[in-house]
């Protein structure tokens, strides 16, 4: 009796323990489930909060106002900022609202500051004009800036603002380097006024010789060809000339007569000294000797002028020699040809210097003067040289109404060949300007002439007012100040990148 109830109590206790354990596990599971629901709810709330942040970020971008401008809000108060440029220079026009309805703009006192990259702030004041407030200055291009507005209405000041970007692109220094874009600094430069002329390289006539034989003859040998370089005294051709033979025979006869007259004189002088003959005989012999000497000298000079040297060959052999160092530019002689004494058989030119001649119209003559610096550029290949104006013709052509200007170029390497077309730039005057940029930096963008200014990691188009240019540098009258950095080389790469970025004209 006693054992059985004890076993029953043990069984009941075991059931209760299992029940308690299962109950605790169930309760723990419910709490875990409840905790999971709470975490999910928090994630949902966080997601909603993130959506609210996105909406808030979108709300920060100014909405579009009734007049198409930027609508800046502060509570119920709002200012619409527009840039109006229809028929006028770009100008700020401001419209004011309260509770979404237009109000009299005169009730608001507004100051606007415009901040551009690399420039000091520009302040605008406003006056009432019809239903808007009109700015007191032109809004210069590009319209890329930050706008800050301080609007006071009903005794309360509202700080508003926005930023818009135009004609601006971000490019790091490494990107610029890989694109070959080098930066320059705007500053003072000397810029010349030049006159550009089309000209031609010509022989230096002061160093060019037309060779003629000076006597008729038959060509026996031609020793040079066109293009050959010759030295002074070099034999270029050999002729056979009967005229020269006659002259040489006359010279030999004159020399023989002189020798005979000298011998006769010496004999008569000795006889006179020994008082064998009269003085008159000695004087007559001396006179005859002097006449023979004169005749021999005359024959010698005539033979030498013709190039006659009997020792160089037969009496008929005539050697045509170059009178200067130079190049045979023309050859008009051939073997076996009979040439006349006035035939130009060779042209020899010293090409170590050449002339460049260019026609200049009569209206441009007033600014030209001998001694002005010139730059000559070949049209057929890359070559330039500098010189000075050496000659300006005194006459103007009756038909062309132009004169001729000449410059002399050193030509030690023979690069400047006669007949080569060239461009001649004459520096008429040179002036120093306070601000200038490289001419190759200037690009066309819309209807502007621009350079791309460097500001931090950005490049932004700067419309310029340009002045004089010499092709290398160009004067900047407005749009850039001394010390500003800009893309000086390969600026077209920046323009292309700007086009890819799709820069817009934002108002």
Short mmCIF file of C-alpha atoms in Angstrom, two decimals:
data_model
loop_
_atom_site.label_atom_id
_atom_site.label_comp_id
_atom_site.label_asym_id
_atom_site.label_seq_id
_atom_site.Cartn_x
_atom_site.Cartn_y
_atom_site.Cartn_z
CA UNK A 1 0.00 0.00 0.00
CA UNK A 2 2.81 2.32 0.96
CA UNK A 3 5.02 1.56 -2.09
CA UNK A 4 2.36 2.19 -4.76
CA UNK A 5 1.37 5.72 -3.75
CA UNK A 6 5.05 6.66 -3.61
CA UNK A 7 5.56 5.58 -7.24
CA UNK A 8 2.45 7.51 -8.32
CA UNK A 9 3.80 10.69 -6.73
CA UNK A 10 7.13 10.26 -8.55
CA UNK A 11 5.35 9.90 -11.90
CA UNK A 12 3.25 12.98 -11.23
CA UNK A 13 6.39 14.96 -10.32
CA UNK A 14 8.15 13.90 -13.56
CA UNK A 15 5.15 14.99 -15.65
CA UNK A 16 5.09 18.35 -13.90
CA UNK A 17 8.83 18.90 -14.53
CA UNK A 18 8.48 18.08 -18.27
CA UNK A 19 5.46 20.37 -18.47
CA UNK A 20 7.37 23.22 -16.84
CA UNK A 21 10.36 22.77 -19.23
CA UNK A 22 8.12 22.73 -22.31
CA UNK A 23 6.27 25.77 -21.03
CA UNK A 24 9.52 27.67 -20.52
CA UNK A 25 10.69 26.77 -24.05
CA UNK A 26 7.40 27.91 -25.57
CA UNK A 27 7.53 31.20 -23.68
CA UNK A 28 11.14 31.73 -24.79
CA UNK A 29 10.17 31.06 -28.44
CA UNK A 30 7.35 33.57 -28.25
CA UNK A 31 9.67 36.21 -26.84
CA UNK A 32 12.18 35.54 -29.60
CA UNK A 33 9.42 35.82 -32.18
CA UNK A 34 8.21 38.99 -30.57
CA UNK A 35 11.79 40.40 -30.64
CA UNK A 36 12.09 39.51 -34.35
CA UNK A 37 8.89 41.35 -35.12
CA UNK A 38 10.17 44.38 -33.27
CA UNK A 39 13.49 44.35 -35.25
CA UNK A 40 11.59 44.04 -38.49
CA UNK A 41 9.45 46.95 -37.47
CA UNK A 42 12.53 48.97 -36.69
CA UNK A 43 13.97 48.14 -40.12
CA UNK A 44 10.72 49.21 -41.67
CA UNK A 45 10.81 52.44 -39.73
CA UNK A 46 14.45 52.96 -40.74
CA UNK A 47 13.49 52.35 -44.38
CA UNK A 48 10.71 54.89 -44.11
CA UNK A 49 13.10 57.33 -42.47
CA UNK A 50 15.59 56.85 -45.39
CA UNK A 51 12.80 57.50 -47.84
CA UNK A 52 11.99 60.66 -45.92
CA UNK A 53 15.67 61.70 -46.17
CA UNK A 54 15.60 61.18 -49.94
CA UNK A 55 12.45 63.26 -50.16
CA UNK A 56 14.11 65.92 -48.02
CA UNK A 57 17.19 65.93 -50.29
CA UNK A 58 14.96 66.34 -53.31
CA UNK A 59 13.15 69.12 -51.51
CA UNK A 60 16.46 70.96 -51.05
CA UNK A 61 16.79 71.42 -54.82
CA UNK A 62 14.82 74.57 -55.71
CA UNK A 63 11.48 73.97 -57.30
CA UNK A 64 10.48 75.70 -60.51
CA UNK A 65 8.51 78.87 -59.98
CA UNK A 66 5.59 80.29 -61.98
CA UNK A 67 8.02 82.37 -64.08
CA UNK A 68 10.37 79.47 -64.77
CA UNK A 69 12.94 80.49 -62.16
CA UNK A 70 14.34 78.95 -58.98
CA UNK A 71 11.72 79.02 -56.20
CA UNK A 72 13.48 79.47 -52.84
CA UNK A 73 11.25 78.83 -49.79
CA UNK A 74 11.51 79.67 -46.10
CA UNK A 75 8.30 78.65 -44.35
CA UNK A 76 5.37 80.38 -46.05
CA UNK A 77 7.68 83.01 -47.59
CA UNK A 78 9.31 82.39 -50.99
CA UNK A 79 11.46 84.22 -53.54
CA UNK A 80 11.60 83.19 -57.19
CA UNK A 81 14.96 84.00 -58.81
CA UNK A 82 14.96 84.30 -62.61
CA UNK A 83 17.58 85.37 -65.14
CA UNK A 84 15.81 87.23 -67.91
CA UNK A 85 17.62 87.87 -71.20
CA UNK A 86 15.01 88.22 -73.91
CA UNK A 87 15.94 91.35 -75.83
CA UNK A 88 18.18 92.58 -73.01
CA UNK A 89 21.46 91.70 -71.33
CA UNK A 90 20.97 88.91 -68.74
CA UNK A 91 19.42 90.39 -65.57
CA UNK A 92 18.08 89.11 -62.27
CA UNK A 93 14.31 89.42 -61.77
CA UNK A 94 12.90 88.42 -58.38
CA UNK A 95 9.28 87.59 -57.56
CA UNK A 96 8.03 87.28 -53.97
CA UNK A 97 5.29 85.03 -52.53
CA UNK A 98 3.56 84.40 -49.22
CA UNK A 99 1.58 81.24 -48.74
CA UNK A 100 2.02 80.47 -52.42
CA UNK A 101 0.45 83.76 -53.53
CA UNK A 102 2.29 86.72 -55.10
CA UNK A 103 2.89 89.71 -52.84
CA UNK A 104 4.07 93.23 -53.51
CA UNK A 105 7.86 92.92 -54.13
CA UNK A 106 8.38 96.37 -52.61
CA UNK A 107 7.53 94.89 -49.19
CA UNK A 108 10.75 92.84 -49.29
CA UNK A 109 14.29 94.15 -48.93
CA UNK A 110 16.54 91.75 -50.79
CA UNK A 111 20.29 91.55 -51.22
CA UNK A 112 21.83 88.95 -53.51
CA UNK A 113 25.46 87.78 -53.65
CA UNK A 114 26.82 85.88 -56.61
CA UNK A 115 29.93 83.73 -56.03
CA UNK A 116 31.98 82.44 -58.98
CA UNK A 117 35.06 80.23 -58.98
CA UNK A 118 38.23 82.26 -58.64
CA UNK A 119 36.43 85.62 -58.37
CA UNK A 120 35.34 87.86 -55.50
CA UNK A 121 31.62 87.92 -54.61
CA UNK A 122 29.42 90.19 -56.72
CA UNK A 123 26.65 92.02 -54.85
CA UNK A 124 23.34 92.94 -56.47
CA UNK A 125 20.77 95.42 -55.21
CA UNK A 126 17.20 95.62 -56.49
CA UNK A 127 14.48 98.10 -57.27
CA UNK A 128 10.81 97.48 -57.96
CA UNK A 129 9.84 97.21 -61.61
CA UNK A 130 6.20 96.26 -62.32
CA UNK A 131 5.57 93.01 -60.37
CA UNK A 132 9.20 92.08 -59.78
CA UNK A 133 12.48 93.34 -58.36
CA UNK A 134 15.10 94.18 -61.01
CA UNK A 135 18.84 93.67 -60.38
CA UNK A 136 21.21 96.58 -60.85
CA UNK A 137 23.88 94.75 -62.92
CA UNK A 138 24.26 92.38 -65.84
CA UNK A 139 24.58 88.68 -65.02
CA UNK A 140 27.70 87.82 -67.00
CA UNK A 141 28.19 84.48 -68.74
CA UNK A 142 28.70 81.71 -67.98
CA UNK A 143 25.85 81.34 -65.54
CA UNK A 144 27.85 79.04 -63.28
CA UNK A 145 27.84 80.26 -59.69
CA UNK A 146 26.46 80.03 -56.17
CA UNK A 147 23.65 82.44 -55.29
CA UNK A 148 23.02 83.65 -51.73
CA UNK A 149 19.87 85.64 -50.99
CA UNK A 150 19.13 87.63 -47.85
CA UNK A 151 15.44 88.62 -47.94
CA UNK A 152 13.82 90.67 -45.17
CA UNK A 153 10.00 90.62 -45.00
CA UNK A 154 7.78 91.72 -42.14
CA UNK A 155 10.80 92.22 -39.92
CA UNK A 156 12.14 88.71 -40.46
CA UNK A 157 15.25 87.91 -42.53
CA UNK A 158 15.31 84.73 -44.61
CA UNK A 159 18.64 83.24 -45.73
CA UNK A 160 18.13 81.48 -49.06
CA UNK A 161 20.35 80.21 -51.86
CA UNK A 162 21.16 77.74 -54.59
CA UNK A 163 24.00 76.75 -56.91
CA UNK A 164 24.04 76.10 -60.64
CA UNK A 165 26.87 74.83 -62.84
CA UNK A 166 27.47 75.63 -66.50
CA UNK A 167 30.46 75.01 -68.82
CA UNK A 168 32.39 73.35 -65.99
CA UNK A 169 34.05 69.95 -65.85
CA UNK A 170 36.10 68.15 -63.21
CA UNK A 171 39.51 66.89 -64.38
CA UNK A 172 42.34 65.88 -62.08
CA UNK A 173 45.97 66.80 -62.67
CA UNK A 174 46.66 63.21 -63.74
CA UNK A 175 43.85 63.35 -66.29
CA UNK A 176 45.20 66.62 -67.67
CA UNK A 177 48.69 65.16 -67.93
CA UNK A 178 47.51 62.05 -69.77
CA UNK A 179 45.53 64.25 -72.19
CA UNK A 180 48.56 66.45 -72.86
CA UNK A 181 46.90 69.52 -71.38
CA UNK A 182 49.41 71.95 -69.89
CA UNK A 183 48.41 74.82 -67.64
CA UNK A 184 49.53 78.40 -68.18
CA UNK A 185 49.24 81.58 -66.16
CA UNK A 186 47.65 84.71 -67.59
CA UNK A 187 49.92 87.71 -67.30
CA UNK A 188 51.80 90.51 -69.08
CA UNK A 189 53.23 89.85 -72.54
CA UNK A 190 54.64 91.69 -75.52
CA UNK A 191 52.33 91.41 -78.50
CA UNK A 192 53.32 92.63 -81.91
CA UNK A 193 51.26 93.96 -84.78
CA UNK A 194 52.31 92.01 -87.85
CA UNK A 195 51.80 92.26 -91.59
CA UNK A 196 51.49 88.89 -93.30
CA UNK A 197 52.67 88.58 -96.90
CA UNK A 198 53.00 85.74 -99.40
CA UNK A 199 56.45 85.61 -100.95
CA UNK A 200 59.04 83.46 -102.68
CA UNK A 201 62.66 82.49 -102.09
CA UNK A 202 64.98 83.88 -104.78
CA UNK A 203 68.67 83.91 -105.59
CA UNK A 204 70.75 86.51 -103.88
CA UNK A 205 71.57 88.60 -106.95
CA UNK A 206 74.57 90.10 -105.17
CA UNK A 207 76.05 86.60 -105.03
CA UNK A 208 74.91 85.22 -108.39
CA UNK A 209 77.01 85.20 -111.58
CA UNK A 210 75.93 84.72 -115.19
CA UNK A 211 79.01 83.23 -116.85
CA UNK A 212 79.82 84.12 -120.49
CA UNK A 213 82.93 83.01 -122.43
CA UNK A 214 83.80 86.56 -123.59
CA UNK A 215 84.98 85.05 -126.89
CA UNK A 216 83.55 82.70 -129.46
CA UNK A 217 84.67 79.11 -129.57
CA UNK A 218 83.90 75.43 -129.84
CA UNK A 219 83.13 73.43 -126.67
CA UNK A 220 85.68 70.65 -126.18
CA UNK A 221 84.86 69.63 -122.58
CA UNK A 222 82.13 70.31 -120.01
CA UNK A 223 83.37 69.46 -116.53
CA UNK A 224 80.37 70.32 -114.31
CA UNK A 225 76.62 69.81 -114.28
CA UNK A 226 73.68 71.71 -112.81
CA UNK A 227 73.59 71.26 -109.05
CA UNK A 228 77.34 70.78 -108.67
CA UNK A 229 79.17 72.77 -106.04
CA UNK A 230 82.17 74.65 -107.43
CA UNK A 231 85.03 76.61 -105.93
CA UNK A 232 86.41 79.92 -107.08
CA UNK A 233 88.88 79.35 -109.97
CA UNK A 234 87.62 75.83 -110.72
CA UNK A 235 87.62 74.93 -114.45
CA UNK A 236 84.03 74.37 -115.58
CA UNK A 237 84.45 74.00 -119.35
CA UNK A 238 87.20 74.01 -122.00
CA UNK A 239 86.72 75.74 -125.36
CA UNK A 240 88.81 75.89 -128.50
CA UNK A 241 88.96 79.48 -129.72
CA UNK A 242 90.73 80.84 -132.77
CA UNK A 243 90.24 84.34 -131.41
CA UNK A 244 92.24 83.36 -128.36
CA UNK A 245 94.92 81.78 -130.54
CA UNK A 246 95.29 85.02 -132.46
CA UNK A 247 95.53 86.98 -129.26
CA UNK A 248 98.12 84.64 -127.81
CA UNK A 249 100.16 84.82 -131.02
CA UNK A 250 100.03 88.59 -130.81
CA UNK A 251 101.24 88.41 -127.22
CA UNK A 252 104.14 86.15 -128.13
CA UNK A 253 105.14 88.44 -130.99
CA UNK A 254 104.97 91.47 -128.73
CA UNK A 255 107.13 89.72 -126.16
CA UNK A 256 109.68 88.85 -128.86
CA UNK A 257 109.75 92.42 -130.10
CA UNK A 258 110.27 93.63 -126.55
CA UNK A 259 113.16 91.24 -126.08
CA UNK A 260 114.79 92.41 -129.31
CA UNK A 261 114.27 96.07 -128.47
CA UNK A 262 115.79 95.53 -125.02
CA UNK A 263 118.89 93.89 -126.54
CA UNK A 264 119.28 96.70 -129.08
CA UNK A 265 119.00 99.28 -126.35
CA UNK A 266 121.62 97.58 -124.20
CA UNK A 267 124.03 97.48 -127.16
CA UNK A 268 123.47 101.11 -128.13
CA UNK A 269 123.84 102.20 -124.54
CA UNK A 270 127.22 100.45 -124.25
CA UNK A 271 128.49 101.91 -127.53
CA UNK A 272 127.39 105.38 -126.46
CA UNK A 273 129.17 105.01 -123.14
CA UNK A 274 132.34 104.02 -125.05
CA UNK A 275 131.78 107.09 -127.24
CA UNK A 276 131.63 104.96 -130.32
CA UNK A 277 128.09 106.04 -131.33
CA UNK A 278 126.15 109.20 -130.92
CA UNK A 279 123.77 109.74 -128.01
CA UNK A 280 120.90 110.06 -130.44
CA UNK A 281 121.22 106.39 -131.41
CA UNK A 282 121.02 105.34 -127.76
CA UNK A 283 117.96 107.48 -127.15
CA UNK A 284 116.21 106.09 -130.20
CA UNK A 285 116.90 102.53 -129.05
CA UNK A 286 115.53 103.30 -125.58
CA UNK A 287 112.36 104.79 -127.05
CA UNK A 288 111.85 101.75 -129.25
CA UNK A 289 112.30 99.47 -126.22
CA UNK A 290 109.72 101.41 -124.20
CA UNK A 291 107.19 101.24 -127.02
CA UNK A 292 107.74 97.49 -127.31
CA UNK A 293 107.23 97.11 -123.55
CA UNK A 294 103.95 99.00 -123.75
CA UNK A 295 102.75 96.84 -126.63
CA UNK A 296 103.71 93.65 -124.80
CA UNK A 297 101.95 94.80 -121.64
CA UNK A 298 98.81 95.62 -123.61
CA UNK A 299 98.82 92.21 -125.29
CA UNK A 300 99.40 90.54 -121.92
CA UNK A 301 96.47 92.37 -120.32
CA UNK A 302 94.15 91.56 -123.20
CA UNK A 303 95.10 87.91 -123.12
CA UNK A 304 94.66 87.76 -119.34
CA UNK A 305 91.21 89.35 -119.54
CA UNK A 306 90.15 86.57 -121.88
CA UNK A 307 91.59 83.92 -119.63
CA UNK A 308 94.51 83.35 -121.90
CA UNK A 309 97.39 81.38 -120.49
CA UNK A 310 99.47 79.76 -123.16
CA UNK A 311 101.21 77.64 -120.55
CA UNK A 312 97.94 75.82 -119.78
CA UNK A 313 97.76 74.21 -123.20
CA UNK A 314 97.68 75.02 -126.89
CA UNK A 315 97.11 78.47 -128.24
CA UNK A 316 93.41 77.75 -128.87
CA UNK A 317 92.64 76.21 -125.44
CA UNK A 318 90.33 78.39 -123.37
CA UNK A 319 89.44 77.41 -119.79
CA UNK A 320 86.19 78.79 -118.38
CA UNK A 321 86.63 79.13 -114.60
CA UNK A 322 84.14 79.89 -111.81
CA UNK A 323 84.61 83.39 -110.42
CA UNK A 324 83.01 82.53 -107.03
CA UNK A 325 82.29 79.69 -104.64
CA UNK A 326 78.77 78.47 -105.23
CA UNK A 327 76.38 76.04 -106.88
CA UNK A 328 75.80 75.60 -110.60
CA UNK A 329 72.12 76.49 -110.80
CA UNK A 330 71.87 76.53 -114.61
CA UNK A 331 73.90 74.89 -117.39
CA UNK A 332 73.31 75.95 -120.99
CA UNK A 333 76.30 74.43 -122.74
CA UNK A 334 77.00 71.03 -124.31
CA UNK A 335 79.93 69.22 -125.88
CA UNK A 336 80.71 70.23 -129.46
CA UNK A 337 78.52 73.32 -129.33
CA UNK A 338 79.72 76.55 -130.92
CA UNK A 339 79.16 79.35 -128.45
CA UNK A 340 79.25 83.09 -128.91
CA UNK A 341 81.23 85.47 -126.78
CA UNK A 342 78.06 86.84 -125.08
CA UNK A 343 76.27 83.52 -124.49
CA UNK A 344 75.36 82.85 -120.83
CA UNK A 345 76.55 79.26 -120.52
CA UNK A 346 76.44 78.83 -116.70
CA UNK A 347 74.72 80.43 -113.72
CA UNK A 348 76.59 80.07 -110.45
CA UNK A 349 75.00 81.23 -107.21
CA UNK A 350 76.29 81.36 -103.68
CA UNK A 351 73.31 79.86 -101.80
CA UNK A 352 74.78 80.45 -98.36
CA UNK A 353 72.33 83.35 -98.29
CA UNK A 354 69.13 83.90 -100.26
CA UNK A 355 66.58 86.62 -100.79
CA UNK A 356 62.91 86.39 -99.91
CA UNK A 357 60.76 88.80 -101.89
CA UNK A 358 57.06 89.50 -101.39
CA UNK A 359 54.65 91.96 -102.98
CA UNK A 360 53.00 94.45 -100.64
CA UNK A 361 49.94 96.53 -101.46
CA UNK A 362 50.27 100.28 -101.57
CA UNK A 363 47.96 100.78 -98.54
CA UNK A 364 50.31 98.71 -96.37
CA UNK A 365 53.47 100.53 -97.37
CA UNK A 366 53.05 103.25 -94.76
CA UNK A 367 53.83 100.91 -91.86
CA UNK A 368 56.88 99.28 -93.45
CA UNK A 369 60.48 100.32 -92.84
CA UNK A 370 63.91 98.88 -93.51
CA UNK A 371 65.21 97.08 -90.43
CA UNK A 372 61.86 95.77 -89.15
CA UNK A 373 62.04 92.17 -87.83
CA UNK A 374 60.60 89.46 -90.05
CA UNK A 375 59.71 85.81 -89.66
CA UNK A 376 59.72 83.59 -92.74
CA UNK A 377 57.79 80.32 -92.73
CA UNK A 378 57.93 77.68 -95.47
CA UNK A 379 54.52 76.72 -96.84
CA UNK A 380 55.56 73.25 -98.03
CA UNK A 381 57.18 71.96 -94.81
CA UNK A 382 57.92 72.93 -91.22
CA UNK A 383 60.70 75.51 -91.25
CA UNK A 384 61.00 79.07 -89.98
CA UNK A 385 63.73 81.69 -89.98
CA UNK A 386 64.07 85.22 -88.68
CA UNK A 387 65.65 88.20 -90.39
CA UNK A 388 65.01 91.89 -91.08
CA UNK A 389 63.62 93.94 -93.93
CA UNK A 390 66.61 94.85 -96.11
CA UNK A 391 64.93 96.59 -99.04
CA UNK A 392 61.61 98.18 -100.03
CA UNK A 393 61.18 99.07 -103.68
CA UNK A 394 60.85 102.75 -104.44
CA UNK A 395 58.27 102.23 -107.18
CA UNK A 396 54.71 100.90 -107.14
CA UNK A 397 53.70 98.73 -110.08
CA UNK A 398 51.39 100.45 -112.50
CA UNK A 399 49.29 97.34 -113.02
CA UNK A 400 49.55 95.63 -109.63
CA UNK A 401 49.58 98.77 -107.45
CA UNK A 402 52.02 96.97 -105.21
CA UNK A 403 55.66 97.35 -104.24
CA UNK A 404 58.22 94.72 -103.29
CA UNK A 405 59.72 94.07 -99.88
CA UNK A 406 62.85 91.97 -99.46
CA UNK A 407 64.59 90.20 -96.62
CA UNK A 408 67.87 88.29 -96.69
CA UNK A 409 68.07 84.85 -95.06
CA UNK A 410 71.21 82.96 -94.02
CA UNK A 411 71.08 79.54 -95.68
CA UNK A 412 74.05 77.49 -94.45
CA UNK A 413 72.22 74.14 -94.82
CA UNK A 414 70.64 74.92 -98.18
CA UNK A 415 67.13 74.49 -96.76
CA UNK A 416 65.73 77.62 -98.41
CA UNK A 417 65.71 76.80 -102.11
CA UNK A 418 64.98 79.45 -104.75
CA UNK A 419 61.39 79.17 -105.95
CA UNK A 420 60.06 77.95 -102.59
CA UNK A 421 56.76 79.66 -101.62
CA UNK A 422 56.85 81.17 -98.14
CA UNK A 423 54.82 83.32 -95.76
CA UNK A 424 56.52 86.45 -94.48
CA UNK A 425 55.38 88.14 -91.26
CA UNK A 426 56.74 91.63 -90.71
CA UNK A 427 56.63 92.96 -87.15
CA UNK A 428 55.32 96.51 -87.56
CA UNK A 429 55.23 97.38 -83.85
CA UNK A 430 55.33 95.68 -80.46
CA UNK A 431 53.34 96.61 -77.36
CA UNK A 432 53.27 95.18 -73.83
CA UNK A 433 49.79 94.32 -72.54
CA UNK A 434 48.88 93.64 -68.87
CA UNK A 435 47.04 90.35 -69.47
CA UNK A 436 47.55 87.86 -72.28
CA UNK A 437 47.04 84.14 -72.89
CA UNK A 438 48.35 81.64 -75.40
CA UNK A 439 46.52 81.96 -78.71
CA UNK A 440 46.12 78.19 -78.99
CA UNK A 441 44.28 78.14 -75.66
CA UNK A 442 41.33 80.11 -77.06
CA UNK A 443 38.35 78.01 -78.14
CA UNK A 444 34.93 78.75 -79.63
CA UNK A 445 32.10 77.76 -77.28
CA UNK A 446 28.59 78.73 -78.32
CA UNK A 447 29.02 82.36 -79.36
CA UNK A 448 31.95 83.01 -77.01
CA UNK A 449 35.70 83.05 -77.29
CA UNK A 450 36.81 81.21 -74.15
CA UNK A 451 39.71 79.75 -72.27
CA UNK A 452 39.24 77.10 -69.60
CA UNK A 453 40.23 78.45 -66.20
CA UNK A 454 41.69 76.08 -63.61
CA UNK A 455 40.01 76.22 -60.17
CA UNK A 456 40.94 73.40 -57.81
CA UNK A 457 40.10 70.17 -59.63
CA UNK A 458 37.71 71.89 -62.05
CA UNK A 459 38.02 73.62 -65.41
CA UNK A 460 35.43 76.23 -66.30
CA UNK A 461 34.93 78.21 -69.50
CA UNK A 462 35.71 81.90 -69.18
CA UNK A 463 34.29 84.07 -72.00
CA UNK A 464 36.90 86.65 -72.98
CA UNK A 465 37.04 90.08 -74.50
CA UNK A 466 40.07 89.82 -76.77
CA UNK A 467 42.41 92.47 -78.13
CA UNK A 468 45.42 92.32 -80.41
CA UNK A 469 47.19 89.09 -81.29
CA UNK A 470 50.41 88.10 -82.99
CA UNK A 471 49.42 84.47 -83.54
CA UNK A 472 51.40 83.35 -80.50
CA UNK A 473 49.78 85.37 -77.70
CA UNK A 474 46.48 87.23 -77.55
CA UNK A 475 45.56 90.19 -75.38
CA UNK A 476 42.76 89.72 -72.82
CA UNK A 477 40.76 92.88 -72.14
CA UNK A 478 38.17 91.19 -69.93
CA UNK A 479 37.09 87.83 -68.52
CA UNK A 480 40.41 86.78 -66.97
CA UNK A 481 42.85 88.49 -64.64
CA UNK A 482 46.60 88.30 -64.26
CA UNK A 483 47.64 85.27 -62.23
CA UNK A 484 44.70 83.08 -63.26
CA UNK A 485 45.65 79.58 -64.40
CA UNK A 486 44.17 78.17 -67.59
CA UNK A 487 44.49 75.25 -70.02
CA UNK A 488 47.22 76.57 -72.33
CA UNK A 489 47.78 73.58 -74.64
CA UNK A 490 45.42 70.96 -76.07
CA UNK A 491 42.46 72.93 -74.73
CA UNK A 492 40.32 71.31 -77.42
CA UNK A 493 40.47 68.14 -75.30
CA UNK A 494 38.76 70.00 -72.46
CA UNK A 495 36.14 71.32 -74.88
CA UNK A 496 35.49 67.78 -76.12
CA UNK A 497 35.14 66.44 -72.57
CA UNK A 498 32.75 69.28 -71.79
CA UNK A 499 30.66 68.26 -74.79
CA UNK A 500 30.58 64.65 -73.62
CA UNK A 501 29.41 65.78 -70.19
CA UNK A 502 26.48 67.54 -71.84
CA UNK A 503 26.97 70.92 -70.16
CA UNK A 504 23.72 72.88 -70.24
CA UNK A 505 22.81 76.53 -70.23
CA UNK A 506 20.88 76.71 -66.95
CA UNK A 507 18.80 79.70 -65.96
#
